[in-house]
mmCIF file of C-alpha atoms in Angstrom:
data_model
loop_
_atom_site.group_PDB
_atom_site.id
_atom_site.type_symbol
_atom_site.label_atom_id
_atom_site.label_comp_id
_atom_site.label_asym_id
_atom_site.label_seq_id
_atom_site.Cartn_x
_atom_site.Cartn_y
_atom_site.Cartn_z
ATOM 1 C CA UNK A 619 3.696 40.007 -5.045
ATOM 2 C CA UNK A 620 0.233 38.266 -5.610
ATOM 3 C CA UNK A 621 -0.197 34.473 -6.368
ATOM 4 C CA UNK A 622 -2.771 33.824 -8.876
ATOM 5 C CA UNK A 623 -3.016 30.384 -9.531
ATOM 6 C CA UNK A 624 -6.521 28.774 -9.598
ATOM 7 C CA UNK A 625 -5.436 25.698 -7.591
ATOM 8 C CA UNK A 626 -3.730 26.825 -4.499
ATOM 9 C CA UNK A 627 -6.808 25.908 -2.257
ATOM 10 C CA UNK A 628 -6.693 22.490 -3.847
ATOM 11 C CA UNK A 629 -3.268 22.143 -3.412
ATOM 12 C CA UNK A 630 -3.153 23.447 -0.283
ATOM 13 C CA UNK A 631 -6.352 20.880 0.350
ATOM 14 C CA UNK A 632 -4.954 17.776 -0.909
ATOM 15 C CA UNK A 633 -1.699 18.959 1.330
ATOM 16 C CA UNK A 634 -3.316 19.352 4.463
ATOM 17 C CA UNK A 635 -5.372 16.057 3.860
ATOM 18 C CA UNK A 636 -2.033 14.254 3.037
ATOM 19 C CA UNK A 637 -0.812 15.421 6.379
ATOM 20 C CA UNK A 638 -3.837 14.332 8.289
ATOM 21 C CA UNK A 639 -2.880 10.795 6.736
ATOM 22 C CA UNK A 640 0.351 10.519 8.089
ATOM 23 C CA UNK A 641 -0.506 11.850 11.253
ATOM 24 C CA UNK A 642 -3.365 9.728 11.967
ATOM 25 C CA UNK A 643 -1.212 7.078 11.324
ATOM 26 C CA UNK A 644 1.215 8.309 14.001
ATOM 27 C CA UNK A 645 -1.473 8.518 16.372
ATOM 28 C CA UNK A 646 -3.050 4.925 15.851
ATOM 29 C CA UNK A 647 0.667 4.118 16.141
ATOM 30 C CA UNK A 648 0.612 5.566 19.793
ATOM 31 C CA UNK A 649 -3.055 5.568 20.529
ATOM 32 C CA UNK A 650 -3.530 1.968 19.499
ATOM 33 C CA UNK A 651 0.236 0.720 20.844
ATOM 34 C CA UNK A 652 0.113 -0.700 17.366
ATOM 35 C CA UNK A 653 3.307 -0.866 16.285
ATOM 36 C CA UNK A 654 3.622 0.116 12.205
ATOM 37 C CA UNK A 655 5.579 -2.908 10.338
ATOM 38 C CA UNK A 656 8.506 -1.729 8.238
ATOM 39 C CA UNK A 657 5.883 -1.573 5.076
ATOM 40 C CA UNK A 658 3.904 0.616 6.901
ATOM 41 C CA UNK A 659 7.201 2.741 7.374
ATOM 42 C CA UNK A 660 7.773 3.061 3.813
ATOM 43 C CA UNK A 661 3.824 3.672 3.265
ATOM 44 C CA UNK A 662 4.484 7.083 5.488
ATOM 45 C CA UNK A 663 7.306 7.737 3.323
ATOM 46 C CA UNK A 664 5.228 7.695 0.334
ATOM 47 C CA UNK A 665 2.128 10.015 1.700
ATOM 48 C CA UNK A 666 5.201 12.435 2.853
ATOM 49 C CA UNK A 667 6.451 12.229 -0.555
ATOM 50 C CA UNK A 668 2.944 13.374 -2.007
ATOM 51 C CA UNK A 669 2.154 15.907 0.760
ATOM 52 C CA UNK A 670 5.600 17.694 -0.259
ATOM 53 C CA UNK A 671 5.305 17.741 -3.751
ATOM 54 C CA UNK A 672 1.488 19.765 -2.702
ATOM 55 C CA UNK A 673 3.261 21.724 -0.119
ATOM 56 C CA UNK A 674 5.768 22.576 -3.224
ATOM 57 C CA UNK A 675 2.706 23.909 -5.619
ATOM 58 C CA UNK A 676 1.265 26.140 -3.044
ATOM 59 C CA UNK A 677 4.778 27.847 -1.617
ATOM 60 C CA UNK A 678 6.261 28.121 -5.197
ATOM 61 C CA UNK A 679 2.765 27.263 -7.934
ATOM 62 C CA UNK A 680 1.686 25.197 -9.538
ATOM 63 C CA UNK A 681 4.538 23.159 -11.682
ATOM 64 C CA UNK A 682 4.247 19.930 -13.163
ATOM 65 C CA UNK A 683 7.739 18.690 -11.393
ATOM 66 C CA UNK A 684 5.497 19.136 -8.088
ATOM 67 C CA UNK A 685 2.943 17.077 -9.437
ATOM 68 C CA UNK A 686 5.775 14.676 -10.476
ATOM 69 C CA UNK A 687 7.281 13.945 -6.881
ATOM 70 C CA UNK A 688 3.723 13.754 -5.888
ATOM 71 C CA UNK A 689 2.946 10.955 -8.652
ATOM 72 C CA UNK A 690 5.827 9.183 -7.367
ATOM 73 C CA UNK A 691 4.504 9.362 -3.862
ATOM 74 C CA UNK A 692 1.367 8.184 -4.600
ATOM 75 C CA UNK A 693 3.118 5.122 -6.696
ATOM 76 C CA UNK A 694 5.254 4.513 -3.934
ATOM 77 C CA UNK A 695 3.161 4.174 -1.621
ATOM 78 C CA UNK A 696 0.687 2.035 -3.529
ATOM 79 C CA UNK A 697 4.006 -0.799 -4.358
ATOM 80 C CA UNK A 698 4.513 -0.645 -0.281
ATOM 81 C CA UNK A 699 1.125 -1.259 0.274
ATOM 82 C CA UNK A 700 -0.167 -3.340 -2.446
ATOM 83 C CA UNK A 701 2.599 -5.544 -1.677
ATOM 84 C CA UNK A 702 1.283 -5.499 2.071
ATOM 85 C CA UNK A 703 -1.697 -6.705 1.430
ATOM 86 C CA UNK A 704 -1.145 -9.068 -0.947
ATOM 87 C CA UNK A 705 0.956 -10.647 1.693
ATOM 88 C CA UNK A 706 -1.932 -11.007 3.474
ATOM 89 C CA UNK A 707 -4.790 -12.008 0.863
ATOM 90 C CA UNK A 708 -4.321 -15.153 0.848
ATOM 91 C CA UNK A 709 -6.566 -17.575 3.215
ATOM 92 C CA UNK A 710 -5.137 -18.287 6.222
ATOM 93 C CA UNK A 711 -2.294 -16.125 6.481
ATOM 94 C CA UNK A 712 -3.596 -13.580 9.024
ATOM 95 C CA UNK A 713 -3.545 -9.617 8.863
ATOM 96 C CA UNK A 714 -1.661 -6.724 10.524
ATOM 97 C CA UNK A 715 -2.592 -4.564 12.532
ATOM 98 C CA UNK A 716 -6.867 -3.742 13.668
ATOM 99 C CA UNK A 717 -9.152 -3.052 10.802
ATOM 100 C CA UNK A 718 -10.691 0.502 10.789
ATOM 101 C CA UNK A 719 -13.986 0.753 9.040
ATOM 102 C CA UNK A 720 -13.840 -2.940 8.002
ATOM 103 C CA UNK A 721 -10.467 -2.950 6.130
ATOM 104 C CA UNK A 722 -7.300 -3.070 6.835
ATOM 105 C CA UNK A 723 -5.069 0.740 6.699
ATOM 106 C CA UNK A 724 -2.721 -0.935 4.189
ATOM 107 C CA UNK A 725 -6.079 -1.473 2.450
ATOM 108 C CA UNK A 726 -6.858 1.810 3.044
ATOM 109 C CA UNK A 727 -3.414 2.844 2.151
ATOM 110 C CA UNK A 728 -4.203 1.130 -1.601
ATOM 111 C CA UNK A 729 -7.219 3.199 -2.045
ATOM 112 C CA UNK A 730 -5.923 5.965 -0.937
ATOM 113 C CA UNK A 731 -2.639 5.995 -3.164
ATOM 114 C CA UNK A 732 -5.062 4.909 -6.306
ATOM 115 C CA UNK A 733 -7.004 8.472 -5.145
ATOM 116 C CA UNK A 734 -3.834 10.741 -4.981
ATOM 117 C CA UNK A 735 -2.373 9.168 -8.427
ATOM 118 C CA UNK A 736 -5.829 9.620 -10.176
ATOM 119 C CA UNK A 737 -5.840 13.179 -8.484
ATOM 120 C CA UNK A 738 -2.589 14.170 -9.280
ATOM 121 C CA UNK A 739 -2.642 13.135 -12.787
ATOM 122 C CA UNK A 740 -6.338 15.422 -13.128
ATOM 123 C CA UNK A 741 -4.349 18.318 -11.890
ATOM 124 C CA UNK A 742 -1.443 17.859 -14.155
ATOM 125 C CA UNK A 743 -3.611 17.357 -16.850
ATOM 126 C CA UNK A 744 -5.295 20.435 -15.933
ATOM 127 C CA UNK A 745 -1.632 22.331 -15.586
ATOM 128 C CA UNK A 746 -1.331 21.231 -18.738
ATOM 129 C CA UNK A 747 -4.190 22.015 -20.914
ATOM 130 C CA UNK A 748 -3.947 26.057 -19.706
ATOM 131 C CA UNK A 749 -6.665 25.245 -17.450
ATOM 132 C CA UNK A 750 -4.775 26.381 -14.095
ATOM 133 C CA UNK A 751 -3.467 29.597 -16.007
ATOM 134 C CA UNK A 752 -3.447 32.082 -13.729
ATOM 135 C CA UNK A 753 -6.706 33.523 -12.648
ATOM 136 C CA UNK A 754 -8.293 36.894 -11.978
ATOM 137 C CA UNK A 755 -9.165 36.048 -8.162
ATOM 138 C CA UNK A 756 -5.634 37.041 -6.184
ATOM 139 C CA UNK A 757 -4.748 35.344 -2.924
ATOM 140 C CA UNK A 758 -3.428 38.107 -0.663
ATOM 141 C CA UNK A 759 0.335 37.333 -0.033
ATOM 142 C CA UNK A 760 0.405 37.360 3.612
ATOM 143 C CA UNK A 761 -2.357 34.916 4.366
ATOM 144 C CA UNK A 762 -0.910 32.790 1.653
ATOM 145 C CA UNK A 763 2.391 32.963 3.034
ATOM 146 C CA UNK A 764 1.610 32.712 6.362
ATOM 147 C CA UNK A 765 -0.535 29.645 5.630
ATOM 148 C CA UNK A 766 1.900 27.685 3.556
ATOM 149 C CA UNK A 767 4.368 28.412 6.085
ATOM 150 C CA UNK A 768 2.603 27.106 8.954
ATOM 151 C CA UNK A 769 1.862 23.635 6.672
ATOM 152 C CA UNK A 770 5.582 23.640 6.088
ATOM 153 C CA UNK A 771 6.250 23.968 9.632
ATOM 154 C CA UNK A 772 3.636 21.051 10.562
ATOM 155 C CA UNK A 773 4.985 18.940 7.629
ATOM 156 C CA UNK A 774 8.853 19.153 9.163
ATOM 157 C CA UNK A 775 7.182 18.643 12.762
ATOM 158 C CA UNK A 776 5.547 15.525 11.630
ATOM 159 C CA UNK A 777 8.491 13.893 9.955
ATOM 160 C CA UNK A 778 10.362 14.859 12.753
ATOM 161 C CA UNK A 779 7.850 12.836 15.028
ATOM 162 C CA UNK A 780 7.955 9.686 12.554
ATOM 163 C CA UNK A 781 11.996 9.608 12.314
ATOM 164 C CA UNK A 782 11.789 9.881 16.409
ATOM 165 C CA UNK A 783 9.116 7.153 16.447
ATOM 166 C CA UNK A 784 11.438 5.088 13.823
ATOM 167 C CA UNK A 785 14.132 5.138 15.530
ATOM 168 C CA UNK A 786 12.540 4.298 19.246
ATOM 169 C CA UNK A 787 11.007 0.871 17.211
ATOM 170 C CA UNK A 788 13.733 0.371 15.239
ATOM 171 C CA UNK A 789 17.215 1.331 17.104
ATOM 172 C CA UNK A 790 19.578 1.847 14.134
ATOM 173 C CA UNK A 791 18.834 -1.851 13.265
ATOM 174 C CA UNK A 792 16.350 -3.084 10.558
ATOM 175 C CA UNK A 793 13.020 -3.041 12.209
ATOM 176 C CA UNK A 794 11.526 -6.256 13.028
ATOM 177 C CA UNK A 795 9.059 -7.975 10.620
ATOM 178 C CA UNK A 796 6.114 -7.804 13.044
ATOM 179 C CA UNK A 797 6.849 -5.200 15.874
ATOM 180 C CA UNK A 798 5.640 -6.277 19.037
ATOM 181 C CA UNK A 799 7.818 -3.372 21.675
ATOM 182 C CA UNK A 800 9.802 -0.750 21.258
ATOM 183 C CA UNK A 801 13.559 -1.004 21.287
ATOM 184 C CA UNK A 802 14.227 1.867 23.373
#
């Protein structure tokens, strides 16, 4: 078996980057001792939620029901964390958490879901129009399996860590509004 899809590195690209989201958000978490609010919880959610659906379109191709669950991640995460900062826009009512590079990472968490839907929807598009028809370059099986499966196993690893982490804030209680220790 060969895959021959055009987009796997891209896929497998916007994948890995997803990844690198969520886990530098686990390690500001830790890093930083700055606990993540409950919106910040559901922003995770949401990048998982897009990292999957890429995961999904390099294990099994390109599909437009992969792009689909990664649409909704993208959208999901931009309602957690549009409605995140606009809790915070207004004068006066503070912010959460340390800026990085000036803004905020709900802020960041905005632009970044606005980039994954615009993304997304190119690919599809692209899916659509023939324009990801299989190609003439192959992608030897082993690497690509091998590859994907390692992602897969990081992806699992790092929701594991991030249900763990939940759980050690939260207790099996609704987390607090504004963190400020662990429960456990």
């Amino acid at each position: 078996m060969v895959i021959r899809h055009k987009f796997f590195y891209l896929n497998l690209f916007t994948a890995v980057a997803v990844l690198g989201i969520v886990n530098s958000a686990l390690f500001w978490q830790f890093w930083y001792h700055d606990l993540p609010c409950p919106l910040c919880l559901l922003q995770r959610i949401g990048f998982a939620a897009v990292g999957i659906g890429f995961w999904m379109n390099t294990r099994f191709g390109d599909h437009p029901t992969h792009y689909g669950i990664a649409l909704i991640g993208a959208l999901y995460t931009l309602a957690a964390a549009g409605r995140q900062m606009l809790l915070h826009i207004a004068p006066g009512t503070g912010s959460y958490g340390d800026p990085l590079f000036g803004l905020h990472l709900y802020t960041w968490s905005v632009i970044t879901a606005l980039l994954l839907i615009t993304w997304s929807a190119v690919l599809l598009l692209l899916h659509s129009s023939g324009t990801a028809a299989p190609s003439s370059h192959a992608i030897p099986p082993h690497f690509a399996k091998s590859l994907v499966d390692f992602l897969l196993v990081l992806t699992i690893l790092l929701l594991l860590g991030n249900a763990l982490s939940t759980l050690w804030e939260c207790g099996f209680y609704p987390c607090p509004d504004n963190p400020t220790h662990y429960k456990w």
